[in-house]
Amino acid sequence: MVSTSKPGGIGAIGSAASRLFHPGDKVREKYPMDAKLHCINVEITGEGLRRIKNEAKMCYLISIPEVEGECYIAKKCFRVEQGPDTPFESERAPLCRDIPRPLPHGEDRTVLFNVVHNVGNGLADEVLELRAQGLEVDDDNEPLDEGAGTPPPLEYNSPHNFTVPTQCPHCERNMIDERGKWVYHRWDEIASMTEFELFRMAFPEDFVKDVIIPRTNDNLGSPLMLGEFYKWLGCNFFMACFHGILDRKCWWSKEAISPYSGAPFRLNNAMSFTRYLEITAALRFTDVRMPMVERDGYEDRFHKVRKMIDEFNNHYAHLYHPSWLNCLDESMSSWLNILSGIHVCLPQASPVWQRVPLDC
């Protein structure tokens, strides 16, 4: 991505990599798909919103030599080398004017609004001017002497009273301290569940079936099913437990497992690497139309995950009632890493230490 060095406008001349221009079919006829090829002497003919990879982006409308028809390119990908006579209004530098605010009684004391700029290093005449206006100015920037005693206590205009609350705020609101509970499951039922059943109970599976899978299948050749989605999710969870593996290909490597390099396990039995990449590239988390400033009056930078976040919050608020005291950080758990005779191995440890058994 090349930053724009000059503002764009009609008649401006610039350049960019040929693979970044759209429509791609037109440009490829003259410039084959090669990252090293650049289009030069490209003239800007206008600006406007265009869709690039299913996203609306502000683009330059351009004319490429020896390419018929109008093309376009994202503004951030185009380098303007010869500026226009009149830049686009959206790229003109805004005029910064210091408009003085009206003062009461019609007094003209502009120094009140420019204290920071006018007072530099405690200049005597400027400090006197401020004091003449009735302002308190502290121009003593010298450090205290090493032998100086304790400074006198500050005097407050009004006394401050600090009290310790004796009434629980929850009780004041008539809130009952109940044990945390799930709405549709008893604790004895939960105790007999497997790890996967517990995960599905806490996971918004309906949102996955109604939104994520249908929208993802719009971009997949082979449809994604719920079971395969959980396999894909499990692969990500499993890889996240191990630190220091820079390349995901290591999890699908055909080389022998080594305690000194690569991944400590293989995921080929769960899913092929090609299928994993296909699902990752096609995954979508919303079925809501993306808001645009021109149409809706606002832009949501979290639009792609907004609905998923709301669904998670609504799911937990509807299915689980927490108690007053909840431990959200495992480092605050009183039982963590204090059991006698047990050696705790963190998941983020190197592959060598992850094979060390518990010393009970």
mmCIF file of C-alpha atoms in Angstrom:
data_model
loop_
_atom_site.group_PDB
_atom_site.id
_atom_site.type_symbol
_atom_site.label_atom_id
_atom_site.label_comp_id
_atom_site.label_asym_id
_atom_site.label_seq_id
_atom_site.Cartn_x
_atom_site.Cartn_y
_atom_site.Cartn_z
ATOM 1 C CA MET A 1 0.000 0.000 0.000
ATOM 2 C CA VAL A 2 1.456 3.334 -1.093
ATOM 3 C CA SER A 3 0.640 6.507 0.777
ATOM 4 C CA THR A 4 -0.574 9.509 -1.195
ATOM 5 C CA SER A 5 2.097 12.189 -1.328
ATOM 6 C CA LYS A 6 -0.069 14.895 -2.906
ATOM 7 C CA PRO A 7 -3.802 15.602 -2.969
ATOM 8 C CA GLY A 8 -5.712 14.188 -5.886
ATOM 9 C CA GLY A 9 -7.867 16.040 -8.358
ATOM 10 C CA ILE A 10 -9.017 16.059 -11.964
ATOM 11 C CA GLY A 11 -5.966 16.109 -14.205
ATOM 12 C CA ALA A 12 -3.522 14.808 -11.615
ATOM 13 C CA ILE A 13 -0.945 12.267 -12.781
ATOM 14 C CA GLY A 14 0.257 9.293 -10.746
ATOM 15 C CA SER A 15 1.140 5.618 -10.701
ATOM 16 C CA ALA A 16 0.399 2.357 -8.890
ATOM 17 C CA ALA A 17 0.898 -1.382 -9.212
ATOM 18 C CA SER A 18 -1.107 -2.799 -12.117
ATOM 19 C CA ARG A 19 -2.717 -5.496 -9.937
ATOM 20 C CA LEU A 20 -4.475 -2.823 -7.851
ATOM 21 C CA PHE A 21 -6.561 -1.355 -10.683
ATOM 22 C CA HIS A 22 -10.164 -2.345 -11.373
ATOM 23 C CA PRO A 23 -11.935 -3.764 -13.361
ATOM 24 C CA GLY A 24 -9.182 -6.348 -13.398
ATOM 25 C CA ASP A 25 -10.104 -7.958 -16.733
ATOM 26 C CA LYS A 26 -9.483 -4.745 -18.664
ATOM 27 C CA VAL A 27 -6.120 -4.082 -17.080
ATOM 28 C CA ARG A 28 -4.914 -7.706 -17.338
ATOM 29 C CA GLU A 29 -5.246 -7.611 -21.136
ATOM 30 C CA LYS A 30 -2.472 -5.014 -21.245
ATOM 31 C CA TYR A 31 -0.704 -5.699 -17.955
ATOM 32 C CA PRO A 32 -0.515 -9.396 -16.939
ATOM 33 C CA MET A 33 -0.890 -10.383 -13.297
ATOM 34 C CA ASP A 34 2.548 -9.502 -12.003
ATOM 35 C CA ALA A 35 3.287 -7.683 -8.754
ATOM 36 C CA LYS A 36 6.339 -5.999 -10.314
ATOM 37 C CA LEU A 37 4.450 -4.213 -13.103
ATOM 38 C CA HIS A 38 3.413 -0.590 -12.551
ATOM 39 C CA CYS A 39 1.105 1.648 -14.536
ATOM 40 C CA ILE A 40 2.599 5.115 -14.972
ATOM 41 C CA ASN A 41 1.237 8.379 -16.370
ATOM 42 C CA VAL A 42 -2.218 7.463 -15.081
ATOM 43 C CA GLU A 43 -4.583 10.443 -15.119
ATOM 44 C CA ILE A 44 -7.294 11.039 -12.531
ATOM 45 C CA THR A 45 -10.672 11.875 -14.075
ATOM 46 C CA GLY A 46 -12.840 11.935 -10.943
ATOM 47 C CA GLU A 47 -13.617 10.313 -7.598
ATOM 48 C CA GLY A 48 -16.430 8.212 -6.182
ATOM 49 C CA LEU A 49 -17.468 5.182 -4.164
ATOM 50 C CA ARG A 50 -16.780 1.790 -5.732
ATOM 51 C CA ARG A 51 -17.016 -1.769 -4.410
ATOM 52 C CA ILE A 52 -13.700 -3.589 -3.987
ATOM 53 C CA LYS A 53 -13.819 -7.071 -2.438
ATOM 54 C CA ASN A 54 -17.423 -6.527 -1.326
ATOM 55 C CA GLU A 55 -16.525 -3.295 0.471
ATOM 56 C CA ALA A 56 -17.435 0.270 -0.495
ATOM 57 C CA LYS A 57 -14.265 2.375 -0.741
ATOM 58 C CA MET A 58 -13.469 5.897 -1.924
ATOM 59 C CA CYS A 59 -11.668 5.534 -5.245
ATOM 60 C CA TYR A 60 -10.028 7.604 -7.934
ATOM 61 C CA LEU A 61 -11.637 7.286 -11.355
ATOM 62 C CA ILE A 62 -8.674 7.080 -13.683
ATOM 63 C CA SER A 63 -7.663 6.738 -17.305
ATOM 64 C CA ILE A 64 -4.815 4.298 -18.036
ATOM 65 C CA PRO A 65 -2.807 4.705 -21.248
ATOM 66 C CA GLU A 66 -3.582 2.012 -23.838
ATOM 67 C CA VAL A 67 -6.508 0.716 -21.745
ATOM 68 C CA GLU A 68 -9.968 1.517 -23.074
ATOM 69 C CA GLY A 69 -12.733 2.657 -20.778
ATOM 70 C CA GLU A 70 -12.740 4.085 -17.288
ATOM 71 C CA CYS A 71 -11.012 2.270 -14.426
ATOM 72 C CA TYR A 72 -10.766 2.941 -10.724
ATOM 73 C CA ILE A 73 -8.430 2.330 -7.793
ATOM 74 C CA ALA A 74 -8.628 2.805 -4.035
ATOM 75 C CA LYS A 75 -7.258 6.191 -3.027
ATOM 76 C CA LYS A 76 -4.856 4.750 -0.473
ATOM 77 C CA CYS A 77 -3.245 2.555 -3.158
ATOM 78 C CA PHE A 78 -2.532 5.362 -5.645
ATOM 79 C CA ARG A 79 0.477 7.684 -5.576
ATOM 80 C CA VAL A 80 -0.106 11.185 -6.944
ATOM 81 C CA GLU A 81 3.120 12.426 -8.515
ATOM 82 C CA GLN A 82 1.898 15.545 -10.334
ATOM 83 C CA GLY A 83 -0.704 17.502 -8.412
ATOM 84 C CA PRO A 84 -3.855 18.958 -10.001
ATOM 85 C CA ASP A 85 -4.746 22.607 -10.469
ATOM 86 C CA THR A 86 -7.714 22.181 -8.124
ATOM 87 C CA PRO A 87 -7.675 19.325 -5.589
ATOM 88 C CA PHE A 88 -10.849 17.447 -4.728
ATOM 89 C CA GLU A 89 -12.857 19.127 -2.013
ATOM 90 C CA SER A 90 -12.546 16.009 0.163
ATOM 91 C CA GLU A 91 -8.735 16.315 0.110
ATOM 92 C CA ARG A 92 -8.308 20.022 0.597
ATOM 93 C CA ALA A 93 -6.608 21.018 3.826
ATOM 94 C CA PRO A 94 -9.202 22.570 6.142
ATOM 95 C CA LEU A 95 -8.733 26.211 7.030
ATOM 96 C CA CYS A 96 -7.793 26.596 10.688
ATOM 97 C CA ARG A 97 -8.956 29.913 12.031
ATOM 98 C CA ASP A 98 -8.833 30.976 15.651
ATOM 99 C CA ILE A 99 -12.194 32.665 16.105
ATOM 100 C CA PRO A 100 -12.234 34.537 19.436
ATOM 101 C CA ARG A 101 -15.161 33.803 21.692
ATOM 102 C CA PRO A 102 -17.266 36.764 22.861
ATOM 103 C CA LEU A 103 -16.389 37.953 26.349
ATOM 104 C CA PRO A 104 -18.837 39.196 28.958
ATOM 105 C CA HIS A 105 -19.227 42.983 29.195
ATOM 106 C CA GLY A 106 -17.621 43.348 25.762
ATOM 107 C CA GLU A 107 -14.087 43.242 27.190
ATOM 108 C CA ASP A 108 -11.307 42.422 24.755
ATOM 109 C CA ARG A 109 -8.920 40.182 26.660
ATOM 110 C CA THR A 110 -7.610 37.789 24.044
ATOM 111 C CA VAL A 111 -4.844 36.714 26.393
ATOM 112 C CA LEU A 112 -7.399 34.683 28.319
ATOM 113 C CA PHE A 113 -7.819 32.357 25.370
ATOM 114 C CA ASN A 114 -4.156 32.065 24.505
ATOM 115 C CA VAL A 115 -2.495 31.573 27.855
ATOM 116 C CA VAL A 116 -0.578 28.474 26.810
ATOM 117 C CA HIS A 117 0.917 30.118 23.724
ATOM 118 C CA ASN A 118 1.657 33.512 25.282
ATOM 119 C CA VAL A 119 3.304 32.314 28.485
ATOM 120 C CA GLY A 120 6.645 30.814 27.597
ATOM 121 C CA ASN A 121 9.271 30.178 30.264
ATOM 122 C CA GLY A 122 7.668 32.698 32.622
ATOM 123 C CA LEU A 123 8.441 35.957 30.778
ATOM 124 C CA ALA A 124 8.117 38.833 33.214
ATOM 125 C CA ASP A 125 6.065 41.226 31.087
ATOM 126 C CA GLU A 126 3.573 38.554 30.044
ATOM 127 C CA VAL A 127 3.192 37.316 33.624
ATOM 128 C CA LEU A 128 2.528 40.866 34.797
ATOM 129 C CA GLU A 129 -0.054 41.282 32.050
ATOM 130 C CA LEU A 130 -1.873 38.157 33.160
ATOM 131 C CA ARG A 131 -1.811 39.215 36.794
ATOM 132 C CA ALA A 132 -3.183 42.605 35.800
ATOM 133 C CA GLN A 133 -6.161 40.771 34.347
ATOM 134 C CA GLY A 134 -6.828 39.183 37.746
ATOM 135 C CA LEU A 135 -5.358 35.775 36.956
ATOM 136 C CA GLU A 136 -3.183 33.829 39.384
ATOM 137 C CA VAL A 137 0.101 32.917 37.687
ATOM 138 C CA ASP A 138 2.725 30.607 39.173
ATOM 139 C CA ASP A 139 6.046 31.504 37.559
ATOM 140 C CA ASP A 140 8.218 29.728 40.121
ATOM 141 C CA ASN A 141 9.810 26.928 38.101
ATOM 142 C CA GLU A 142 12.884 26.516 40.293
ATOM 143 C CA PRO A 143 13.277 23.246 42.248
ATOM 144 C CA LEU A 144 13.134 23.260 46.038
ATOM 145 C CA ASP A 145 16.355 23.352 48.029
ATOM 146 C CA GLU A 146 17.622 20.011 49.274
ATOM 147 C CA GLY A 147 17.409 21.261 52.840
ATOM 148 C CA ALA A 148 13.873 22.568 52.507
ATOM 149 C CA GLY A 149 11.481 21.340 55.132
ATOM 150 C CA THR A 150 8.063 19.801 54.719
ATOM 151 C CA PRO A 151 5.753 22.121 52.758
ATOM 152 C CA PRO A 152 2.756 23.454 54.662
ATOM 153 C CA PRO A 153 -0.500 21.549 54.236
ATOM 154 C CA LEU A 154 -2.865 22.748 51.561
ATOM 155 C CA GLU A 155 -5.821 24.772 52.726
ATOM 156 C CA TYR A 156 -9.186 23.801 51.311
ATOM 157 C CA ASN A 157 -12.097 26.184 51.082
ATOM 158 C CA SER A 158 -14.529 23.512 52.267
ATOM 159 C CA PRO A 159 -13.993 20.490 54.550
ATOM 160 C CA HIS A 160 -13.874 16.989 53.068
ATOM 161 C CA ASN A 161 -15.428 14.084 54.926
ATOM 162 C CA PHE A 162 -14.497 10.507 54.047
ATOM 163 C CA THR A 163 -16.965 7.884 55.205
ATOM 164 C CA VAL A 164 -16.989 4.107 54.990
ATOM 165 C CA PRO A 165 -20.276 2.720 53.611
ATOM 166 C CA THR A 166 -22.054 0.437 56.059
ATOM 167 C CA GLN A 167 -24.907 -0.642 53.791
ATOM 168 C CA CYS A 168 -24.439 -3.002 50.849
ATOM 169 C CA PRO A 169 -25.406 -1.236 47.591
ATOM 170 C CA HIS A 170 -27.041 -4.451 46.341
ATOM 171 C CA CYS A 171 -29.244 -4.627 49.430
ATOM 172 C CA GLU A 172 -30.226 -0.995 49.009
ATOM 173 C CA ARG A 173 -31.581 -1.917 45.566
ATOM 174 C CA ASN A 174 -33.427 -4.976 46.955
ATOM 175 C CA MET A 175 -31.166 -7.355 45.019
ATOM 176 C CA ILE A 176 -30.950 -10.903 46.374
ATOM 177 C CA ASP A 177 -27.584 -12.654 46.546
ATOM 178 C CA GLU A 178 -28.262 -15.913 44.741
ATOM 179 C CA ARG A 179 -25.889 -18.517 43.456
ATOM 180 C CA GLY A 180 -25.085 -18.179 39.777
ATOM 181 C CA LYS A 181 -27.284 -20.429 37.689
ATOM 182 C CA TRP A 182 -28.174 -21.387 34.143
ATOM 183 C CA VAL A 183 -31.783 -20.851 33.170
ATOM 184 C CA TYR A 184 -32.433 -24.197 31.453
ATOM 185 C CA HIS A 185 -29.983 -26.529 33.244
ATOM 186 C CA ARG A 186 -29.479 -27.565 36.844
ATOM 187 C CA TRP A 187 -25.992 -27.826 38.302
ATOM 188 C CA ASP A 188 -26.280 -31.592 38.699
ATOM 189 C CA GLU A 189 -27.068 -31.861 34.974
ATOM 190 C CA ILE A 190 -24.113 -29.648 34.118
ATOM 191 C CA ALA A 191 -21.801 -31.775 36.267
ATOM 192 C CA SER A 192 -22.530 -34.809 34.072
ATOM 193 C CA MET A 193 -21.924 -33.007 30.754
ATOM 194 C CA THR A 194 -18.857 -33.519 28.603
ATOM 195 C CA GLU A 195 -16.554 -30.628 27.698
ATOM 196 C CA PHE A 196 -18.098 -30.350 24.247
ATOM 197 C CA GLU A 197 -21.630 -30.330 25.672
ATOM 198 C CA LEU A 198 -20.642 -27.561 28.084
ATOM 199 C CA PHE A 199 -19.190 -25.565 25.203
ATOM 200 C CA ARG A 200 -22.343 -25.925 23.101
ATOM 201 C CA MET A 201 -24.479 -24.888 26.071
ATOM 202 C CA ALA A 202 -22.531 -21.625 26.426
ATOM 203 C CA PHE A 203 -22.052 -21.022 22.690
ATOM 204 C CA PRO A 204 -24.694 -19.166 20.580
ATOM 205 C CA GLU A 205 -25.211 -22.093 18.209
ATOM 206 C CA ASP A 206 -28.459 -20.733 16.762
ATOM 207 C CA PHE A 207 -26.589 -17.653 15.539
ATOM 208 C CA VAL A 208 -24.020 -19.906 13.887
ATOM 209 C CA LYS A 209 -26.705 -21.936 12.083
ATOM 210 C CA ASP A 210 -28.869 -18.955 11.086
ATOM 211 C CA VAL A 211 -26.228 -16.362 10.137
ATOM 212 C CA ILE A 212 -22.594 -17.490 10.050
ATOM 213 C CA ILE A 213 -22.988 -20.734 8.091
ATOM 214 C CA PRO A 214 -25.455 -19.412 5.441
ATOM 215 C CA ARG A 215 -23.413 -16.262 4.800
ATOM 216 C CA THR A 216 -20.170 -18.233 4.706
ATOM 217 C CA ASN A 217 -21.630 -20.721 2.224
ATOM 218 C CA ASP A 218 -22.314 -17.825 -0.146
ATOM 219 C CA ASN A 219 -18.533 -17.659 -0.660
ATOM 220 C CA LEU A 220 -17.750 -21.395 -0.610
ATOM 221 C CA GLY A 221 -17.922 -23.944 -3.391
ATOM 222 C CA SER A 222 -18.459 -26.874 -1.027
ATOM 223 C CA PRO A 223 -21.060 -26.000 1.647
ATOM 224 C CA LEU A 224 -20.027 -25.733 5.277
ATOM 225 C CA MET A 225 -21.952 -27.797 7.836
ATOM 226 C CA LEU A 226 -22.238 -27.277 11.586
ATOM 227 C CA GLY A 227 -19.965 -30.204 12.450
ATOM 228 C CA GLU A 228 -17.252 -28.992 10.098
ATOM 229 C CA PHE A 229 -17.561 -25.487 11.559
ATOM 230 C CA TYR A 230 -16.837 -26.880 15.026
ATOM 231 C CA LYS A 231 -13.806 -28.697 13.616
ATOM 232 C CA TRP A 232 -12.536 -25.435 12.119
ATOM 233 C CA LEU A 233 -13.149 -23.643 15.418
ATOM 234 C CA GLY A 234 -11.419 -26.417 17.348
ATOM 235 C CA CYS A 235 -8.347 -26.146 15.125
ATOM 236 C CA ASN A 236 -8.076 -22.446 15.972
ATOM 237 C CA PHE A 237 -8.560 -23.078 19.691
ATOM 238 C CA PHE A 238 -5.940 -25.820 19.634
ATOM 239 C CA MET A 239 -3.369 -23.692 17.783
ATOM 240 C CA ALA A 240 -3.958 -20.780 20.176
ATOM 241 C CA CYS A 241 -2.780 -22.919 23.109
ATOM 242 C CA PHE A 242 0.786 -23.082 21.792
ATOM 243 C CA HIS A 243 3.093 -20.081 21.588
ATOM 244 C CA GLY A 244 5.959 -19.553 19.164
ATOM 245 C CA ILE A 245 4.681 -21.426 16.082
ATOM 246 C CA LEU A 246 4.894 -18.716 13.445
ATOM 247 C CA ASP A 247 3.598 -20.619 10.415
ATOM 248 C CA ARG A 248 0.206 -22.357 10.455
ATOM 249 C CA LYS A 249 1.447 -24.789 7.836
ATOM 250 C CA CYS A 250 3.459 -26.503 10.571
ATOM 251 C CA TRP A 251 0.226 -27.951 11.976
ATOM 252 C CA TRP A 252 -0.378 -29.761 8.676
ATOM 253 C CA SER A 253 3.257 -30.602 7.928
ATOM 254 C CA LYS A 254 4.146 -34.090 6.702
ATOM 255 C CA GLU A 255 7.522 -33.995 8.426
ATOM 256 C CA ALA A 256 8.193 -35.943 11.607
ATOM 257 C CA ILE A 257 7.298 -34.210 14.861
ATOM 258 C CA SER A 258 10.319 -32.660 16.559
ATOM 259 C CA PRO A 259 10.509 -31.283 20.121
ATOM 260 C CA TYR A 260 12.740 -28.435 18.910
ATOM 261 C CA SER A 261 10.931 -27.028 15.866
ATOM 262 C CA GLY A 262 7.549 -26.954 14.196
ATOM 263 C CA ALA A 263 4.233 -27.843 15.777
ATOM 264 C CA PRO A 264 3.969 -30.477 18.530
ATOM 265 C CA PHE A 265 0.928 -32.140 16.904
ATOM 266 C CA ARG A 266 -0.765 -32.457 13.528
ATOM 267 C CA LEU A 267 -4.307 -31.483 12.538
ATOM 268 C CA ASN A 268 -4.554 -33.482 9.306
ATOM 269 C CA ASN A 269 -7.040 -35.904 10.846
ATOM 270 C CA ALA A 270 -9.456 -33.084 11.653
ATOM 271 C CA MET A 271 -9.304 -31.045 8.435
ATOM 272 C CA SER A 272 -7.085 -30.520 5.421
ATOM 273 C CA PHE A 273 -5.049 -27.327 5.258
ATOM 274 C CA THR A 274 -6.667 -26.313 1.968
ATOM 275 C CA ARG A 275 -10.154 -26.629 3.447
ATOM 276 C CA TYR A 276 -9.082 -24.722 6.555
ATOM 277 C CA LEU A 277 -7.882 -21.803 4.426
ATOM 278 C CA GLU A 278 -11.067 -21.862 2.314
ATOM 279 C CA ILE A 279 -13.312 -21.592 5.386
ATOM 280 C CA THR A 280 -11.117 -18.902 6.941
ATOM 281 C CA ALA A 281 -11.253 -16.755 3.803
ATOM 282 C CA ALA A 282 -15.014 -17.179 3.301
ATOM 283 C CA LEU A 283 -16.130 -16.715 6.914
ATOM 284 C CA ARG A 284 -18.780 -14.019 7.479
ATOM 285 C CA PHE A 285 -20.322 -12.953 10.796
ATOM 286 C CA THR A 286 -23.255 -10.790 9.740
ATOM 287 C CA ASP A 287 -26.184 -10.704 7.343
ATOM 288 C CA VAL A 288 -26.941 -7.009 7.874
ATOM 289 C CA ARG A 289 -26.362 -4.483 5.111
ATOM 290 C CA MET A 290 -23.253 -2.387 5.707
ATOM 291 C CA PRO A 291 -24.186 1.220 6.617
ATOM 292 C CA MET A 292 -22.808 3.991 4.433
ATOM 293 C CA VAL A 293 -22.451 7.679 5.148
ATOM 294 C CA GLU A 294 -24.122 8.670 1.883
ATOM 295 C CA ARG A 295 -27.190 6.491 2.525
ATOM 296 C CA ASP A 296 -27.492 6.030 6.292
ATOM 297 C CA GLY A 297 -25.636 9.057 7.607
ATOM 298 C CA TYR A 298 -23.029 7.091 9.577
ATOM 299 C CA GLU A 299 -20.258 4.515 9.238
ATOM 300 C CA ASP A 300 -19.773 1.521 11.538
ATOM 301 C CA ARG A 301 -16.149 0.374 11.629
ATOM 302 C CA PHE A 302 -17.190 -2.730 13.594
ATOM 303 C CA HIS A 303 -20.000 -3.642 11.201
ATOM 304 C CA LYS A 304 -18.490 -7.028 10.275
ATOM 305 C CA VAL A 305 -18.535 -8.249 13.893
ATOM 306 C CA ARG A 306 -21.232 -6.020 15.409
ATOM 307 C CA LYS A 307 -24.037 -8.554 15.136
ATOM 308 C CA MET A 308 -21.858 -11.367 16.476
ATOM 309 C CA ILE A 309 -20.908 -9.323 19.565
ATOM 310 C CA ASP A 310 -24.556 -8.441 20.203
ATOM 311 C CA GLU A 311 -25.609 -12.078 19.821
ATOM 312 C CA PHE A 312 -22.992 -13.245 22.321
ATOM 313 C CA ASN A 313 -24.054 -10.626 24.876
ATOM 314 C CA ASN A 314 -27.763 -11.376 24.428
ATOM 315 C CA HIS A 315 -27.128 -15.114 24.606
ATOM 316 C CA TYR A 316 -25.341 -14.928 27.950
ATOM 317 C CA ALA A 317 -27.758 -12.378 29.394
ATOM 318 C CA HIS A 318 -30.689 -14.651 28.531
ATOM 319 C CA LEU A 319 -29.246 -18.018 29.584
ATOM 320 C CA TYR A 320 -27.153 -17.269 32.677
ATOM 321 C CA HIS A 321 -27.884 -15.358 35.892
ATOM 322 C CA PRO A 322 -24.609 -14.479 37.680
ATOM 323 C CA SER A 323 -24.178 -14.090 41.424
ATOM 324 C CA TRP A 324 -22.755 -11.016 43.122
ATOM 325 C CA LEU A 325 -19.195 -12.356 43.242
ATOM 326 C CA ASN A 326 -17.638 -13.572 39.981
ATOM 327 C CA CYS A 327 -13.987 -14.380 39.272
ATOM 328 C CA LEU A 328 -13.184 -13.400 35.678
ATOM 329 C CA ASP A 329 -9.375 -13.604 35.921
ATOM 330 C CA GLU A 330 -7.779 -16.973 36.668
ATOM 331 C CA SER A 331 -4.828 -15.214 38.317
ATOM 332 C CA MET A 332 -7.252 -14.177 41.083
ATOM 333 C CA SER A 333 -8.357 -17.737 41.805
ATOM 334 C CA SER A 334 -7.260 -18.724 45.298
ATOM 335 C CA TRP A 335 -6.685 -22.361 44.284
ATOM 336 C CA LEU A 336 -4.451 -21.764 41.262
ATOM 337 C CA ASN A 337 -0.963 -23.263 41.421
ATOM 338 C CA ILE A 338 -0.979 -23.914 45.179
ATOM 339 C CA LEU A 339 -1.746 -27.663 45.283
ATOM 340 C CA SER A 340 1.065 -29.489 47.025
ATOM 341 C CA GLY A 341 3.045 -31.975 44.941
ATOM 342 C CA ILE A 342 1.676 -30.876 41.543
ATOM 343 C CA HIS A 343 3.805 -29.255 38.872
ATOM 344 C CA VAL A 344 1.710 -26.923 36.672
ATOM 345 C CA CYS A 345 2.698 -26.659 32.983
ATOM 346 C CA LEU A 346 1.295 -23.587 31.223
ATOM 347 C CA PRO A 347 -0.129 -24.081 27.694
ATOM 348 C CA GLN A 348 2.093 -21.254 26.398
ATOM 349 C CA ALA A 349 5.280 -23.135 27.285
ATOM 350 C CA SER A 350 7.597 -24.447 24.592
ATOM 351 C CA PRO A 351 6.749 -27.832 22.971
ATOM 352 C CA VAL A 352 9.541 -29.474 24.982
ATOM 353 C CA TRP A 353 8.026 -28.552 28.337
ATOM 354 C CA GLN A 354 4.494 -29.307 27.255
ATOM 355 C CA ARG A 355 5.413 -32.999 27.330
ATOM 356 C CA VAL A 356 6.538 -32.913 30.974
ATOM 357 C CA PRO A 357 4.012 -34.976 33.025
ATOM 358 C CA LEU A 358 2.514 -33.831 36.308
ATOM 359 C CA ASP A 359 4.694 -34.730 39.278
ATOM 360 C CA CYS A 360 2.083 -35.954 41.756
#
